[in-house]
Amino acid sequence: MEAKYYMEYKESKKAIEEMFDAYYKLKNSKRWGIFKSPDIQEKVREKTEERYREIRKISRKERTIKAEFFEDHFVCTTGDVIQEYQYGEIEALYETNTTLVFVAGRNRKKEAFVGLKKGSVRGRSLADLKTFLLERCIKVTKGIEPL
């Protein structure tokens, strides 16, 4: 079976920072009042450094992140870690300037967050991928929301 859409990029420190930026923006958007943090950048930098150190211990080389989108599911591969998601599991789609964010629901063993670099779509346009996702992610009722 051939993927309809494909994304690929290196897991650089910048890519990790963009993913954590999207993750904390999402977490911050779920809080309100005194619990809402006005500045998440310190936490983003801290988690980026921590994660980058972990990755460097595992592998001296930058790992490649690949995402393949099929008719009924998509697969994210980072190094030798493979995660598969059914579109029906995705409860929300978000985006920042650089990242497309997938939030899988509680039907999984644990809630899942996947952040992928928007500029990494190969062979087709990002707009086409977004349209494809909105058609298949039936639980996403608000469209792709900005963070």
Coordinates of N, CA and C in Angstrom, one line a residue:
M1 N 0.9 -1.2 0.0 CA 0.0 0.0 0.0 C 0.9 1.2 0.0
E2 N 0.6 2.1 -0.9 CA 1.4 3.4 -1.0 C 0.8 4.5 -0.3
A3 N 1.6 5.3 0.4 CA 1.1 6.4 1.2 C 0.6 7.5 0.2
K4 N -0.5 8.2 0.6 CA -1.1 9.3 -0.2 C -0.3 10.5 0.1
Y5 N 0.2 10.7 1.3 CA 1.0 11.9 1.7 C 2.2 11.4 2.5
Y6 N 3.3 12.2 2.4 CA 4.5 11.8 3.0 C 5.2 13.0 3.5
M7 N 5.8 12.9 4.8 CA 6.6 14.0 5.4 C 7.9 13.4 5.8
E8 N 9.0 14.1 5.7 CA 10.2 13.7 6.2 C 11.1 14.8 6.6
Y9 N 11.8 14.7 7.7 CA 12.8 15.8 8.1 C 13.7 15.2 9.2
K10 N 14.8 15.9 9.5 CA 15.7 15.5 10.5 C 15.2 16.0 11.9
E11 N 15.4 15.2 12.9 CA 15.1 15.6 14.2 C 16.2 16.4 14.8
S12 N 16.2 17.7 14.4 CA 17.2 18.6 14.8 C 16.8 19.3 16.1
K13 N 17.7 20.0 16.8 CA 17.3 20.7 18.0 C 16.2 21.7 17.7
K14 N 16.2 22.3 16.5 CA 15.2 23.3 16.1 C 13.8 22.6 16.0
A15 N 13.8 21.4 15.4 CA 12.6 20.7 15.2 C 12.0 20.3 16.5
I16 N 12.9 19.9 17.5 CA 12.4 19.5 18.8 C 11.8 20.7 19.5
E17 N 12.5 21.9 19.4 CA 12.0 23.1 20.0 C 10.6 23.5 19.5
E18 N 10.4 23.4 18.1 CA 9.1 23.7 17.5 C 8.0 22.8 18.0
M19 N 8.4 21.5 18.2 CA 7.4 20.5 18.7 C 7.0 20.9 20.2
F20 N 8.0 21.2 21.0 CA 7.7 21.5 22.4 C 6.9 22.9 22.5
D21 N 7.3 23.8 21.6 CA 6.5 25.1 21.6 C 5.1 24.8 21.3
A22 N 4.8 24.0 20.3 CA 3.4 23.6 20.0 C 2.7 22.9 21.2
Y23 N 3.5 21.9 21.8 CA 2.9 21.2 22.9 C 2.5 22.1 24.1
Y24 N 3.4 23.0 24.5 CA 3.1 23.8 25.6 C 2.1 24.9 25.3
K25 N 2.0 25.3 24.0 CA 0.9 26.2 23.6 C -0.4 25.5 23.7
L26 N -0.4 24.3 23.3 CA -1.7 23.5 23.5 C -2.1 23.3 24.9
K27 N -1.1 22.9 25.8 CA -1.4 22.7 27.2 C -1.8 24.0 27.8
N28 N -1.2 25.1 27.5 CA -1.5 26.4 28.0 C -2.9 26.9 27.6
S29 N -3.3 26.5 26.3 CA -4.7 26.9 25.8 C -5.8 26.2 26.6
K30 N -5.5 25.1 27.3 CA -6.5 24.4 28.0 C -6.7 24.9 29.4
R31 N -5.8 25.8 29.8 CA -5.9 26.4 31.2 C -6.6 27.7 31.1
W32 N -7.0 28.2 32.3 CA -7.7 29.5 32.3 C -7.4 30.2 33.6
G33 N -7.7 31.5 33.6 CA -7.5 32.3 34.8 C -6.0 32.3 35.3
I34 N -5.9 32.1 36.6 CA -4.6 32.2 37.3 C -3.7 31.0 36.8
F35 N -4.3 29.9 36.3 CA -3.5 28.8 35.9 C -2.8 29.0 34.5
K36 N -3.2 30.0 33.8 CA -2.7 30.2 32.4 C -1.3 30.9 32.5
S37 N -0.3 30.3 32.0 CA 1.0 30.9 32.0 C 1.2 31.9 30.9
P38 N 1.7 33.1 31.2 CA 1.8 34.1 30.1 C 3.1 33.8 29.3
D39 N 4.1 33.1 29.8 CA 5.3 32.9 29.0 C 5.7 31.4 29.2
I40 N 5.6 30.7 28.1 CA 6.0 29.3 28.1 C 7.4 29.1 27.6
Q41 N 8.0 30.1 27.1 CA 9.3 29.9 26.4 C 10.4 29.3 27.2
E42 N 10.5 29.6 28.5 CA 11.5 29.1 29.4 C 11.3 27.5 29.5
K43 N 10.0 27.1 29.7 CA 9.7 25.7 29.8 C 10.1 25.0 28.4
V44 N 9.8 25.6 27.3 CA 10.1 25.1 26.0 C 11.6 24.9 25.9
R45 N 12.4 25.9 26.2 CA 13.9 25.8 26.2 C 14.4 24.7 27.1
E46 N 13.9 24.6 28.3 CA 14.3 23.6 29.2 C 14.0 22.2 28.7
K47 N 12.8 21.9 28.2 CA 12.4 20.6 27.7 C 13.2 20.2 26.5
T48 N 13.4 21.3 25.6 CA 14.2 21.0 24.4 C 15.6 20.5 24.7
E49 N 16.3 21.2 25.6 CA 17.6 20.8 26.0 C 17.6 19.4 26.6
E50 N 16.7 19.1 27.5 CA 16.6 17.8 28.1 C 16.4 16.7 27.1
R51 N 15.4 16.9 26.2 CA 15.2 15.9 25.1 C 16.3 15.8 24.2
Y52 N 17.0 16.9 23.8 CA 18.1 16.8 22.9 C 19.2 16.0 23.5
R53 N 19.5 16.2 24.8 CA 20.5 15.5 25.5 C 20.2 14.0 25.5
E54 N 18.9 13.6 25.7 CA 18.5 12.2 25.7 C 18.8 11.6 24.3
I55 N 18.4 12.4 23.3 CA 18.6 11.8 21.9 C 20.0 11.6 21.6
R56 N 20.9 12.6 22.0 CA 22.3 12.5 21.7 C 22.9 11.3 22.4
K57 N 22.4 10.9 23.6 CA 22.9 9.7 24.3 C 22.5 8.4 23.5
I58 N 21.3 8.4 22.9 CA 20.8 7.3 22.1 C 21.6 7.1 20.8
S59 N 21.8 8.3 20.1 CA 22.3 8.2 18.8 C 23.2 9.5 18.5
R60 N 24.3 9.2 18.0 CA 25.2 10.4 17.6 C 24.7 11.1 16.4
K61 N 23.9 10.4 15.6 CA 23.4 11.1 14.4 C 22.0 11.6 14.6
E62 N 21.7 12.7 13.9 CA 20.3 13.2 13.9 C 19.4 12.1 13.3
R63 N 18.3 11.8 14.0 CA 17.4 10.8 13.5 C 16.4 11.5 12.5
T64 N 15.9 10.6 11.6 CA 14.9 11.1 10.6 C 13.5 10.8 11.1
I65 N 12.7 11.8 10.9 CA 11.3 11.7 11.3 C 10.5 11.5 10.0
K66 N 9.7 10.5 9.9 CA 8.9 10.2 8.7 C 7.4 10.1 9.1
A67 N 6.6 10.6 8.3 CA 5.1 10.4 8.5 C 4.5 10.0 7.2
E68 N 3.8 8.9 7.2 CA 3.1 8.4 6.0 C 1.6 8.4 6.3
F69 N 0.9 9.0 5.4 CA -0.6 9.1 5.5 C -1.2 8.2 4.5
F70 N -1.9 7.2 5.0 CA -2.7 6.2 4.1 C -4.2 6.5 4.2
E71 N -5.0 5.7 3.5 CA -6.4 6.0 3.5 C -7.1 6.0 4.9
D72 N -6.7 5.0 5.7 CA -7.4 4.8 7.0 C -6.6 5.1 8.2
H73 N -5.3 5.3 8.1 CA -4.4 5.5 9.2 C -3.1 6.3 8.8
F74 N -2.3 6.7 9.8 CA -1.0 7.2 9.4 C 0.0 6.7 10.4
V75 N 1.2 6.7 9.9 CA 2.3 6.1 10.7 C 3.4 7.1 10.8
C76 N 3.9 7.3 12.1 CA 5.0 8.2 12.4 C 6.2 7.4 12.8
T77 N 7.3 7.6 12.2 CA 8.5 6.8 12.5 C 9.6 7.8 12.9
T78 N 10.2 7.7 14.1 CA 11.3 8.5 14.5 C 12.4 7.5 14.9
G79 N 13.5 7.5 14.1 CA 14.5 6.5 14.3 C 13.9 5.1 14.2
D80 N 14.0 4.4 15.3 CA 13.4 3.0 15.2 C 12.1 2.9 16.0
V81 N 11.5 4.0 16.4 CA 10.2 4.0 17.1 C 9.1 4.3 16.1
I82 N 8.2 3.4 16.0 CA 7.1 3.5 15.1 C 5.8 3.6 15.8
Q83 N 5.0 4.6 15.5 CA 3.7 4.8 16.1 C 2.6 4.9 15.0
E84 N 1.5 4.1 15.2 CA 0.5 4.1 14.2 C -0.8 4.6 14.8
Y85 N -1.5 5.5 14.0 CA -2.8 6.1 14.5 C -3.8 5.9 13.5
Q86 N -5.0 5.5 13.9 CA -6.2 5.5 13.1 C -6.8 7.0 13.0
Y87 N -7.3 7.4 11.9 CA -7.8 8.8 11.9 C -9.0 9.0 12.8
G88 N -9.7 7.9 13.1 CA -10.8 8.0 14.1 C -10.4 8.3 15.5
E89 N -9.1 8.1 15.8 CA -8.5 8.3 17.1 C -8.2 9.8 17.4
I90 N -8.1 10.5 16.3 CA -7.6 11.9 16.3 C -8.8 12.8 16.7
E91 N -8.7 13.5 17.9 CA -9.8 14.3 18.4 C -9.6 15.8 18.1
A92 N -8.4 16.2 17.8 CA -8.2 17.6 17.5 C -7.0 17.8 16.6
L93 N -7.0 18.8 15.8 CA -5.9 19.2 15.0 C -5.6 20.7 15.2
Y94 N -4.4 21.0 15.4 CA -3.9 22.4 15.7 C -2.7 22.7 14.8
E95 N -2.4 24.0 14.7 CA -1.2 24.3 14.0 C -0.6 25.6 14.6
T96 N 0.7 25.7 14.5 CA 1.4 26.9 14.8 C 2.0 27.3 13.5
N97 N 2.9 28.3 13.5 CA 3.5 28.8 12.3 C 4.3 27.7 11.6
T98 N 4.9 26.8 12.4 CA 5.8 25.8 11.9 C 5.3 24.3 12.1
T99 N 4.3 24.1 12.9 CA 4.0 22.7 13.3 C 2.5 22.4 13.1
L100 N 2.3 21.2 12.6 CA 0.9 20.6 12.5 C 0.8 19.6 13.7
V101 N -0.2 19.8 14.5 CA -0.4 19.0 15.8 C -1.6 18.1 15.7
F102 N -1.4 16.8 16.1 CA -2.4 15.8 16.2 C -2.6 15.5 17.6
V103 N -3.8 15.4 18.1 CA -4.1 15.0 19.5 C -5.0 13.8 19.4
A104 N -4.5 12.7 19.9 CA -5.3 11.4 19.9 C -6.0 11.3 21.2
G105 N -7.1 10.8 21.3 CA -7.9 10.7 22.5 C -7.6 9.6 23.5
R106 N -8.4 9.5 24.4 CA -8.2 8.7 25.6 C -8.5 7.2 25.2
N107 N -8.9 6.9 24.0 CA -9.1 5.5 23.6 C -7.8 4.8 23.5
R108 N -6.7 5.5 23.4 CA -5.4 4.9 23.3 C -5.0 4.6 24.8
K109 N -3.9 3.9 25.0 CA -3.4 3.6 26.3 C -3.1 4.9 27.1
K110 N -2.7 5.9 26.4 CA -2.5 7.2 27.0 C -2.7 8.3 25.9
E111 N -3.1 9.5 26.3 CA -3.4 10.5 25.4 C -2.1 10.8 24.6
A112 N -2.2 11.0 23.3 CA -1.1 11.1 22.4 C -1.0 12.5 21.8
F113 N 0.1 13.0 21.7 CA 0.4 14.3 21.0 C 1.4 14.0 19.9
V114 N 1.2 14.4 18.7 CA 2.1 14.3 17.6 C 2.3 15.7 17.0
G115 N 3.5 16.2 16.9 CA 3.8 17.4 16.3 C 4.7 17.2 15.1
L116 N 4.3 17.6 13.9 CA 5.1 17.4 12.7 C 5.4 18.7 12.0
K117 N 6.6 18.8 11.5 CA 7.0 20.1 10.8 C 6.2 20.3 9.5
K118 N 5.5 21.4 9.5 CA 4.6 21.7 8.3 C 5.4 21.8 7.0
G119 N 6.6 22.2 7.0 CA 7.3 22.4 5.7 C 7.9 21.1 5.2
S120 N 7.6 20.0 5.8 CA 8.2 18.7 5.4 C 7.4 17.9 4.5
V121 N 6.2 18.4 4.0 CA 5.4 17.6 3.1 C 6.1 17.4 1.8
R122 N 6.2 16.2 1.3 CA 6.9 15.9 0.1 C 5.9 15.5 -1.0
G123 N 6.1 16.1 -2.2 CA 5.4 15.7 -3.4 C 4.0 16.2 -3.5
R124 N 3.4 16.8 -2.5 CA 2.1 17.4 -2.5 C 2.1 18.6 -1.6
S125 N 1.0 19.4 -1.6 CA 1.0 20.6 -0.9 C 0.5 20.4 0.5
L126 N 0.8 21.2 1.4 CA 0.3 21.2 2.8 C -1.2 21.4 2.8
A127 N -1.7 22.3 2.0 CA -3.1 22.5 1.9 C -3.9 21.3 1.5
D128 N -3.3 20.5 0.6 CA -4.0 19.2 0.2 C -4.0 18.2 1.4
L129 N -2.9 18.2 2.1 CA -2.8 17.3 3.3 C -3.8 17.7 4.3
K130 N -4.0 19.0 4.6 CA -4.9 19.4 5.6 C -6.4 19.0 5.2
T131 N -6.7 19.2 3.9 CA -8.0 18.8 3.4 C -8.2 17.3 3.6
F132 N -7.2 16.5 3.2 CA -7.3 15.1 3.4 C -7.5 14.7 4.8
L133 N -6.8 15.4 5.8 CA -6.9 15.0 7.2 C -8.3 15.4 7.7
L134 N -8.8 16.6 7.3 CA -10.1 17.0 7.8 C -11.3 16.1 7.3
E135 N -11.1 15.5 6.1 CA -12.0 14.5 5.6 C -12.0 13.2 6.4
R136 N -10.9 12.8 6.9 CA -10.7 11.5 7.5 C -10.8 11.5 9.1
C137 N -10.4 12.6 9.7 CA -10.4 12.8 11.1 C -11.8 13.2 11.5
I138 N -12.8 12.2 11.6 CA -14.2 12.5 11.8 C -14.5 13.1 13.2
K139 N -13.7 13.0 14.2 CA -13.9 13.5 15.5 C -13.5 15.0 15.6
V140 N -12.8 15.5 14.6 CA -12.3 16.9 14.5 C -13.5 17.7 13.9
T141 N -14.2 18.4 14.8 CA -15.3 19.2 14.4 C -15.1 20.7 14.2
K142 N -14.0 21.1 14.8 CA -13.7 22.6 14.7 C -12.7 22.9 13.7
G143 N -12.3 22.0 12.9 CA -11.3 22.2 11.9 C -9.9 22.3 12.5
I144 N -8.9 22.8 11.8 CA -7.6 22.9 12.3 C -7.5 24.2 13.0
E145 N -7.3 24.2 14.3 CA -7.3 25.4 15.1 C -5.9 25.9 15.3
P146 N -5.8 27.3 15.2 CA -4.4 27.9 15.5 C -4.1 27.9 17.0
L147 N -2.8 27.7 17.2 CA -2.3 27.8 18.6 C -1.5 29.1 18.8

